[in-house]
Amino acid sequence: MIRQALREGFLRLSSPFRRRRYERDLADELEFHLAMKRSEGKSKQDANREFGGLERWKEVCRDVSGLRLLDEVGQDVTIAIRILRKSPVFTSVAIITLTLALGANTAIFTLFHELISKSIPVPNADRLVLFRIQEEPSGYTFSFPMFRSLEQDSQDLVRAFAFSDRTVNLRTDHGLEAISGELVSGNYFNALGAKPVLGRNIEQRDDRQNAMVAVITAQFLRKYLHNDEKAVGRSIVLNQSVFTVIGILPEGFRGMNRDRAPEVFIPLHAEPLVDSPVSLIAAGYRAWWLSVGGILNDGVSIEKANSFVLARSRELLEAGGIPTSFNIGGRKPSEFHLVAESGANGLSLVRLRYRKPLAVLMGVVASVLFIACLTLTTLLTAQASARTRVFSTRFSLGATRARLIRQQFTESLLLALVGASLGLAAAPAFARTIAAALTPNSGLQFAPLRITPDLSVFAFTAVLAILATVLAGATSAIRSSGPEFQTFLKEGSQAIQGAQRRYLWPKLLLTMVVA
């Protein structure tokens, strides 16, 4: 009964950090029962012999509760740290190799995720759509009459909105300064679900001529209005026209265009003032300058919206005022088809331009990681061969093959974890360098990509670290526990080294790395 109770007590051990307290309780219990046995006339030696002693019971309880495995893992980690510290050159080369390989992979994945798979940070992003002319590679631009036609005809399915980026000149105390702005239709902010921190957004009532209002971002407020608490209602001069600030957007809002970071938003009908003396609105169907998106109404799927605009492409284009004699790139308007696609990722010309190169680059850096793992495998195999005596001695003292393999995998895992940590830390810098190369005209034409690793990036790097551990550690771990080490004490090191020289695997590894 006593033994069963003690074993059940250790089975309830919920955390390794509470083990010492349980061991103290166990010692107190055993001391109490030993005292009871001595009170029955038995000697201390007989009582200890019957119970087996405190240390034996600790070992039994550790085996039952799985604590022995934790102890062994802790010992493996300690030994691995000592071994790596004794070989600083090998450790440095291995860590640098993994850092560069894992950092490059993480950087490319971060860019790929940021540009292609990451949704824009707005509510109901999965309900957003973008309209495109199917036959045109850059078919995301429409004329103003086409937008109005699409807005009216599809309102039962989609609430359409339009936007167009602009570089405007802001009058400051130090003269004129070019900033990034955006022309937006009246339901742009309502569709995106953007709520201002102060004031209000541009609404349908503002989407008319002579509506001289503007919505600014938090960055604009800090940079040009010095965080003025009474910024709403102030006047700003854009391209020699006076606009009244009616709202301030929250930090980080950038709208639908992923390539830009607008600081001021103005109504669509203010375009003639912004582009004066040119007026794209007045140019009608001859000027294609608007990007058109929308948000699906409740219960409407993107497939249904796409079928609608595809079936009514000709009518929508004709309603946009395009004459039958007009042609675009040698094609007549009747040959074009409108499609509605997901707008969850926003609009990005950089994404359209570099989607395939990024995918190719992802494959290239994956092969670099494989080469790095092959190189590390060669180094680990060479190091394991140099430790023949250590493994043979441990084997002769009772270490199992599984324990030796686990020890080698622990060393590989430590290297991979350190390399992954450093690679993850360096990945944003790598990604920003690549992003700067992708967007050489950064600033107003293209806003620098905001490289912010999230949970998916951390998970990707963790998977890479595990993969690197398996690829790099498997060969050396299996070889370090092979049967040849059992014969070391019998035949000596020269026989083992001769056998190792006959192995084909190290030569094959070197050949693969060079290739």
XYZ file of C-alpha atoms in Angstrom:
515
model
C 0.000 0.000 0.000
C 2.774 2.419 0.911
C 4.714 1.720 -2.268
C 1.617 2.060 -4.453
C 0.673 5.352 -2.823
C 4.175 6.739 -3.376
C 4.194 5.701 -7.013
C 0.758 7.232 -7.598
C 1.962 10.420 -5.944
C 4.782 10.752 -8.430
C 2.442 9.936 -11.315
C 0.549 13.122 -10.434
C 3.677 15.161 -11.001
C 2.439 17.946 -13.287
C 5.669 19.839 -13.848
C 9.383 18.949 -13.720
C 9.922 22.119 -11.703
C 7.960 20.611 -8.809
C 10.113 17.476 -8.641
C 12.254 18.639 -5.722
C 9.222 19.286 -3.553
C 7.874 15.804 -4.306
C 11.265 14.281 -3.529
C 11.293 16.052 -0.176
C 7.795 14.751 0.528
C 8.945 11.274 -0.483
C 11.928 11.476 1.867
C 9.686 12.556 4.731
C 7.256 9.688 4.038
C 10.024 7.100 3.913
C 11.626 8.450 7.063
C 8.278 8.220 8.837
C 7.680 4.585 7.786
C 11.265 3.637 8.675
C 10.672 5.069 12.124
C 7.481 3.015 12.382
C 9.353 -0.157 11.457
C 12.074 0.550 14.021
C 9.388 1.071 16.642
C 8.238 -2.469 15.852
C 11.621 -3.773 16.928
C 13.370 -3.899 13.555
C 16.816 -2.437 13.129
C 17.492 0.503 10.814
C 19.484 -1.747 8.463
C 16.606 -4.234 8.197
C 14.081 -1.473 7.596
C 16.285 0.121 4.906
C 16.826 -3.293 3.325
C 13.066 -3.888 3.194
C 12.244 -0.525 1.655
C 15.320 -0.329 -0.584
C 16.377 3.200 0.416
C 15.383 6.669 -0.690
C 17.527 6.819 -3.854
C 16.057 3.580 -5.170
C 12.539 4.921 -4.692
C 13.496 8.147 -6.456
C 14.669 6.144 -9.446
C 11.486 4.044 -9.447
C 9.271 7.115 -9.325
C 11.268 8.845 -12.044
C 10.866 5.835 -14.315
C 7.123 5.700 -13.644
C 6.548 9.417 -14.186
C 8.879 9.780 -17.178
C 11.351 12.004 -15.344
C 14.300 9.832 -16.327
C 13.816 10.867 -19.944
C 13.862 14.514 -18.873
C 17.042 13.943 -16.923
C 18.672 12.233 -19.886
C 17.621 14.980 -22.283
C 19.058 17.564 -19.893
C 22.306 15.609 -19.763
C 22.376 15.385 -23.580
C 21.962 19.148 -23.864
C 24.722 19.774 -21.314
C 27.102 17.390 -23.081
C 26.243 18.899 -26.479
C 27.000 22.419 -25.210
C 30.345 21.276 -23.804
C 31.296 19.511 -27.046
C 30.376 22.516 -29.185
C 32.308 24.843 -26.893
C 35.389 22.641 -27.238
C 35.240 22.973 -31.044
C 34.782 26.740 -31.613
C 35.898 26.666 -35.256
C 33.514 23.865 -36.183
C 30.678 25.461 -34.195
C 31.235 28.890 -35.767
C 31.334 27.515 -39.312
C 28.219 25.402 -38.728
C 26.249 28.278 -37.167
C 27.259 30.779 -39.874
C 26.322 28.285 -42.593
C 22.896 27.663 -41.077
C 22.337 31.352 -40.315
C 22.884 32.356 -43.932
C 20.802 29.483 -45.314
C 17.918 29.797 -42.855
C 18.033 33.605 -42.944
C 17.788 33.649 -46.747
C 14.893 31.183 -46.735
C 13.066 33.127 -44.033
C 13.630 36.435 -45.856
C 12.249 35.128 -49.147
C 9.308 33.486 -47.382
C 8.600 36.757 -45.545
C 8.532 38.654 -48.835
C 6.447 35.957 -50.500
C 4.009 35.988 -47.583
C 3.893 39.794 -47.427
C 3.245 40.286 -51.139
C 1.208 37.259 -52.145
C -0.534 35.510 -49.279
C -0.968 38.131 -46.549
C -4.327 39.890 -46.400
C -4.594 43.633 -45.984
C -5.388 44.577 -42.361
C -9.039 45.562 -42.756
C -12.244 43.936 -41.519
C -13.943 41.513 -43.910
C -10.919 41.364 -46.216
C -12.188 38.028 -47.537
C -15.245 39.810 -48.994
C -13.237 42.325 -51.021
C -12.970 41.975 -54.800
C -10.926 43.645 -57.519
C -12.167 44.138 -61.071
C -9.865 43.467 -63.987
C -9.973 43.349 -67.778
C -9.022 39.768 -68.499
C -7.178 40.264 -71.797
C -4.897 43.011 -70.493
C -1.762 42.130 -68.447
C -2.159 45.386 -66.502
C -5.918 45.452 -66.795
C -6.612 46.960 -63.378
C -7.334 50.464 -64.713
C -10.708 51.773 -65.857
C -12.116 55.036 -67.114
C -14.374 57.147 -64.938
C -17.552 56.381 -66.971
C -16.744 52.651 -66.827
C -16.508 52.837 -63.033
C -19.846 54.644 -62.748
C -21.467 52.088 -65.054
C -20.063 49.178 -63.056
C -21.045 50.839 -59.774
C -24.676 51.244 -60.825
C -25.232 47.925 -62.622
C -23.629 45.663 -59.999
C -24.938 47.332 -56.840
C -27.236 44.372 -56.081
C -24.158 42.145 -55.778
C -21.180 44.394 -55.039
C -20.730 47.842 -53.577
C -18.067 49.121 -55.959
C -15.498 51.784 -55.127
C -12.612 53.395 -57.012
C -9.201 54.712 -56.056
C -6.193 56.220 -57.807
C -2.830 57.149 -56.334
C -1.387 60.616 -56.751
C 1.731 62.516 -55.809
C 0.634 65.920 -54.537
C 2.542 68.978 -53.407
C 1.824 70.011 -49.818
C 2.544 73.586 -48.803
C 4.505 73.619 -45.549
C 6.358 76.253 -43.547
C 9.508 75.297 -45.463
C 7.986 75.375 -48.940
C 6.412 72.698 -51.093
C 6.918 69.022 -50.285
C 5.828 66.104 -52.462
C 3.768 63.537 -50.538
C 1.818 60.419 -51.470
C -1.929 60.873 -51.766
C -4.941 58.974 -53.054
C -8.166 59.906 -54.787
C -11.059 57.777 -53.511
C -14.757 57.427 -54.242
C -17.408 58.147 -51.632
C -17.869 54.590 -50.318
C -14.181 53.664 -50.266
C -13.704 53.856 -46.487
C -17.119 52.417 -45.746
C -16.326 49.330 -47.851
C -12.932 48.833 -46.188
C -14.395 49.296 -42.722
C -11.855 51.978 -41.794
C -12.881 54.010 -38.767
C -11.179 57.355 -38.074
C -9.710 58.080 -34.670
C -10.940 61.659 -34.980
C -13.560 63.258 -37.192
C -15.161 61.325 -40.033
C -14.278 59.670 -43.330
C -14.988 60.747 -46.888
C -18.589 59.745 -47.649
C -20.940 59.676 -50.618
C -21.984 63.265 -49.946
C -18.351 64.338 -50.394
C -17.998 62.539 -53.739
C -19.171 65.532 -55.776
C -17.707 68.603 -57.367
C -16.363 71.366 -55.142
C -16.053 69.037 -52.113
C -12.777 70.421 -50.780
C -12.238 67.967 -47.923
C -9.409 65.603 -47.002
C -8.713 62.744 -44.615
C -5.167 62.460 -43.280
C -3.198 59.645 -41.674
C -1.598 59.523 -38.247
C 1.815 59.868 -39.928
C 0.709 63.078 -41.648
C -0.574 64.392 -38.314
C 2.783 63.789 -36.622
C 4.959 64.996 -39.460
C 3.162 68.110 -40.674
C 0.610 69.109 -38.030
C 2.755 68.283 -34.971
C 0.041 66.116 -33.369
C -2.335 69.053 -33.152
C -5.382 67.934 -31.166
C -7.487 70.401 -33.158
C -6.280 69.137 -36.533
C -9.843 68.340 -37.645
C -11.110 71.520 -39.239
C -7.681 72.852 -40.190
C -6.894 73.781 -43.773
C -4.086 72.301 -45.847
C -2.931 73.347 -49.337
C -2.502 70.564 -51.895
C -1.451 71.479 -55.448
C -2.449 75.107 -54.783
C -5.965 74.137 -53.677
C -7.214 74.495 -50.117
C -8.700 71.405 -48.476
C -10.285 71.074 -45.035
C -9.235 68.143 -42.838
C -12.346 66.238 -41.782
C -10.832 63.090 -40.276
C -7.704 61.308 -39.070
C -7.148 57.641 -39.891
C -5.659 55.123 -37.433
C -1.983 54.188 -37.434
C -0.956 51.762 -40.153
C -3.900 52.254 -42.534
C -2.725 52.147 -46.158
C -5.860 51.264 -48.086
C -6.127 48.863 -51.003
C -2.861 49.729 -52.736
C -0.085 47.618 -51.207
C 2.647 49.498 -53.100
C 1.868 52.906 -51.654
C 1.637 54.512 -48.248
C -0.780 57.428 -48.792
C -0.662 60.228 -46.260
C -3.739 62.093 -47.458
C -7.009 60.976 -49.077
C -9.206 63.310 -51.104
C -12.536 62.784 -52.920
C -12.532 61.466 -56.476
C -14.312 64.529 -57.844
C -11.423 66.719 -56.683
C -9.279 65.189 -59.453
C -9.596 68.223 -61.820
C -8.167 70.436 -59.051
C -5.366 68.004 -58.242
C -4.400 67.373 -61.890
C -5.086 70.913 -63.126
C -4.961 71.977 -65.922
C -5.643 68.367 -67.022
C -8.917 66.654 -66.079
C -9.075 62.869 -66.409
C -12.728 62.864 -65.412
C -13.513 65.198 -68.306
C -11.521 62.973 -70.671
C -14.164 60.267 -70.186
C -13.508 56.904 -71.796
C -10.190 58.113 -73.260
C -8.473 58.183 -69.847
C -7.981 54.873 -68.051
C -6.713 55.790 -64.590
C -8.967 54.286 -61.908
C -8.538 51.025 -60.005
C -11.936 49.559 -59.155
C -12.753 47.251 -56.289
C -15.762 46.369 -54.228
C -17.135 44.530 -51.250
C -19.595 41.693 -51.731
C -23.078 42.111 -50.334
C -24.233 39.651 -47.707
C -24.843 36.192 -49.122
C -23.092 36.909 -52.443
C -20.110 34.763 -53.439
C -17.198 35.937 -55.532
C -18.110 33.321 -58.159
C -21.575 34.871 -58.538
C -20.149 38.373 -58.860
C -17.587 37.182 -61.388
C -20.257 35.433 -63.468
C -22.331 38.612 -63.487
C -19.595 40.975 -64.705
C -18.292 38.385 -67.166
C -21.724 37.948 -68.721
C -22.380 41.699 -68.879
C -18.910 42.812 -69.957
C -20.076 44.186 -73.296
C -22.997 46.094 -71.809
C -20.832 47.533 -69.020
C -18.191 48.710 -71.482
C -20.769 50.212 -73.815
C -22.478 51.916 -70.875
C -19.106 53.415 -70.061
C -19.324 55.463 -73.227
C -16.768 53.547 -75.292
C -17.672 53.778 -78.982
C -17.563 50.632 -81.128
C -14.791 52.140 -83.252
C -12.492 52.576 -80.224
C -9.722 49.973 -79.863
C -7.202 49.172 -77.189
C -4.010 47.437 -78.206
C -5.584 46.434 -81.510
C -8.681 44.960 -79.833
C -12.223 46.248 -79.938
C -14.199 46.779 -76.703
C -16.459 43.836 -77.568
C -13.436 41.509 -77.286
C -12.724 42.444 -73.669
C -14.133 40.618 -70.659
C -14.405 41.865 -67.095
C -13.615 39.558 -64.224
C -13.951 39.882 -60.458
C -11.177 38.346 -58.396
C -10.355 38.274 -54.714
C -9.164 41.569 -53.297
C -8.160 40.228 -49.883
C -4.478 40.866 -50.668
C -5.071 44.330 -52.057
C -3.666 45.665 -55.325
C 0.094 45.437 -55.887
C 1.919 46.005 -59.153
C 5.061 44.750 -57.438
C 3.276 41.464 -56.732
C 2.106 41.180 -60.331
C 5.597 41.867 -61.592
C 7.586 39.663 -59.220
C 5.251 36.792 -58.332
C 7.056 34.282 -60.579
C 10.610 35.524 -59.819
C 9.892 35.234 -56.085
C 8.619 31.680 -56.542
C 11.774 30.804 -58.490
C 13.937 32.491 -55.877
C 12.146 30.473 -53.184
C 13.252 27.291 -54.940
C 16.806 28.590 -55.277
C 17.217 29.392 -51.599
C 15.637 26.031 -50.710
C 18.417 24.352 -52.685
C 20.919 26.553 -50.846
C 19.526 25.251 -47.565
C 19.901 21.679 -48.823
C 23.526 22.370 -49.772
C 24.142 23.912 -46.344
C 22.679 20.810 -44.682
C 24.913 18.585 -46.818
C 27.916 20.657 -45.794
C 26.927 20.442 -42.153
C 26.393 16.693 -42.510
C 29.944 16.352 -43.805
C 31.287 18.370 -40.873
C 29.258 16.421 -38.311
C 30.321 13.109 -39.850
C 33.975 14.137 -39.691
C 33.563 15.259 -36.087
C 31.823 11.982 -35.179
C 34.710 10.023 -36.715
C 37.158 11.954 -34.561
C 35.164 10.976 -31.454
C 35.326 7.236 -32.082
C 36.974 6.556 -28.736
C 34.319 8.538 -26.840
C 31.393 6.702 -28.443
C 33.069 3.307 -28.036
C 33.745 3.963 -24.362
C 30.171 5.078 -23.736
C 28.879 2.022 -25.588
C 31.061 -0.308 -23.537
C 29.761 1.340 -20.342
C 26.177 0.493 -21.244
C 24.941 3.391 -23.388
C 22.292 2.211 -25.823
C 22.333 2.913 -29.536
C 19.200 5.069 -29.158
C 20.957 7.190 -26.520
C 23.970 7.779 -28.789
C 21.714 8.711 -31.713
C 19.763 11.078 -29.481
C 22.990 12.711 -28.350
C 24.003 13.407 -31.946
C 20.566 14.745 -32.817
C 20.745 17.011 -29.761
C 23.963 18.567 -31.063
C 22.399 19.058 -34.502
C 19.279 20.543 -32.929
C 21.301 23.030 -30.871
C 23.174 24.156 -33.978
C 19.922 24.438 -35.913
C 18.199 26.403 -33.139
C 21.054 28.889 -32.844
C 21.272 29.199 -36.629
C 17.499 29.622 -36.913
C 17.451 32.284 -34.181
C 20.226 34.277 -35.829
C 18.689 33.720 -39.259
C 15.305 34.921 -38.007
C 16.970 38.011 -36.553
C 18.784 38.709 -39.833
C 15.817 37.879 -42.082
C 14.147 41.344 -41.911
C 17.399 42.987 -43.041
C 17.768 40.457 -45.876
C 14.122 40.962 -46.862
C 14.414 44.765 -46.831
C 17.495 44.549 -49.057
C 15.655 42.361 -51.557
C 12.548 44.562 -51.351
C 14.673 47.640 -52.067
C 15.997 45.872 -55.173
C 12.437 44.995 -56.231
C 11.237 48.579 -55.753
C 14.180 50.774 -56.822
C 11.919 53.842 -57.111
C 10.872 53.677 -53.488
C 9.422 56.675 -51.742
C 6.447 58.099 -53.592
C 6.108 55.746 -56.553
C 6.525 52.629 -54.432
C 6.358 52.620 -50.665
C 8.968 50.450 -48.951
C 7.524 47.089 -47.979
C 6.899 46.772 -44.246
C 8.730 43.609 -43.293
C 7.054 42.390 -40.107
C 7.591 38.683 -39.356
C 4.456 37.170 -37.856
C 3.475 33.787 -36.453
C 3.525 32.123 -39.871
C 7.119 33.277 -40.429
C 8.168 31.934 -37.024
C 6.446 28.623 -37.801
C 8.167 28.433 -41.193
C 11.566 29.026 -39.592
C 10.854 26.414 -36.905
C 10.000 23.843 -39.589
C 13.214 24.725 -41.423
C 15.216 24.275 -38.219
C 13.704 20.827 -37.641
C 14.310 19.912 -41.282
C 17.919 21.070 -41.045
C 18.350 19.008 -37.872
C 17.065 15.859 -39.556
C 19.020 16.384 -42.777
C 22.265 17.304 -41.067
C 22.127 15.006 -38.053
C 20.664 11.778 -39.378
C 23.763 10.417 -41.116
C 26.265 11.303 -38.423
C 23.888 10.108 -35.676
C 23.369 6.689 -37.259
C 27.053 6.258 -38.077
C 28.168 7.330 -34.620
C 26.185 4.470 -33.087
C 26.983 1.838 -35.697
C 28.475 -1.565 -34.919
C 31.982 -0.482 -35.927
C 32.318 1.433 -32.672
C 31.730 -1.750 -30.723
C 34.913 -3.166 -32.201
C 37.046 -0.167 -31.351
C 38.277 -1.551 -28.042
C 38.938 -4.920 -29.651
C 40.685 -3.929 -32.866
C 42.009 -0.454 -32.105
C 41.691 2.882 -33.827
C 43.746 1.999 -36.893
C 41.299 -0.716 -37.960
C 38.361 1.638 -37.513
C 40.034 4.455 -39.438
C 40.819 2.048 -42.243
C 37.182 0.993 -42.385
C 36.041 4.623 -42.385
C 38.297 5.430 -45.332
C 36.495 2.764 -47.326
C 33.072 4.357 -46.772
C 31.505 5.830 -49.912
C 29.052 8.180 -48.127
C 31.518 10.994 -47.162
C 32.867 11.066 -50.710
C 29.338 11.119 -52.081
C 28.403 14.006 -49.762
C 31.379 16.028 -50.916
C 30.490 15.355 -54.548
C 26.886 16.504 -53.990
C 27.992 19.703 -52.253
C 30.396 20.609 -55.066
C 27.757 19.805 -57.678
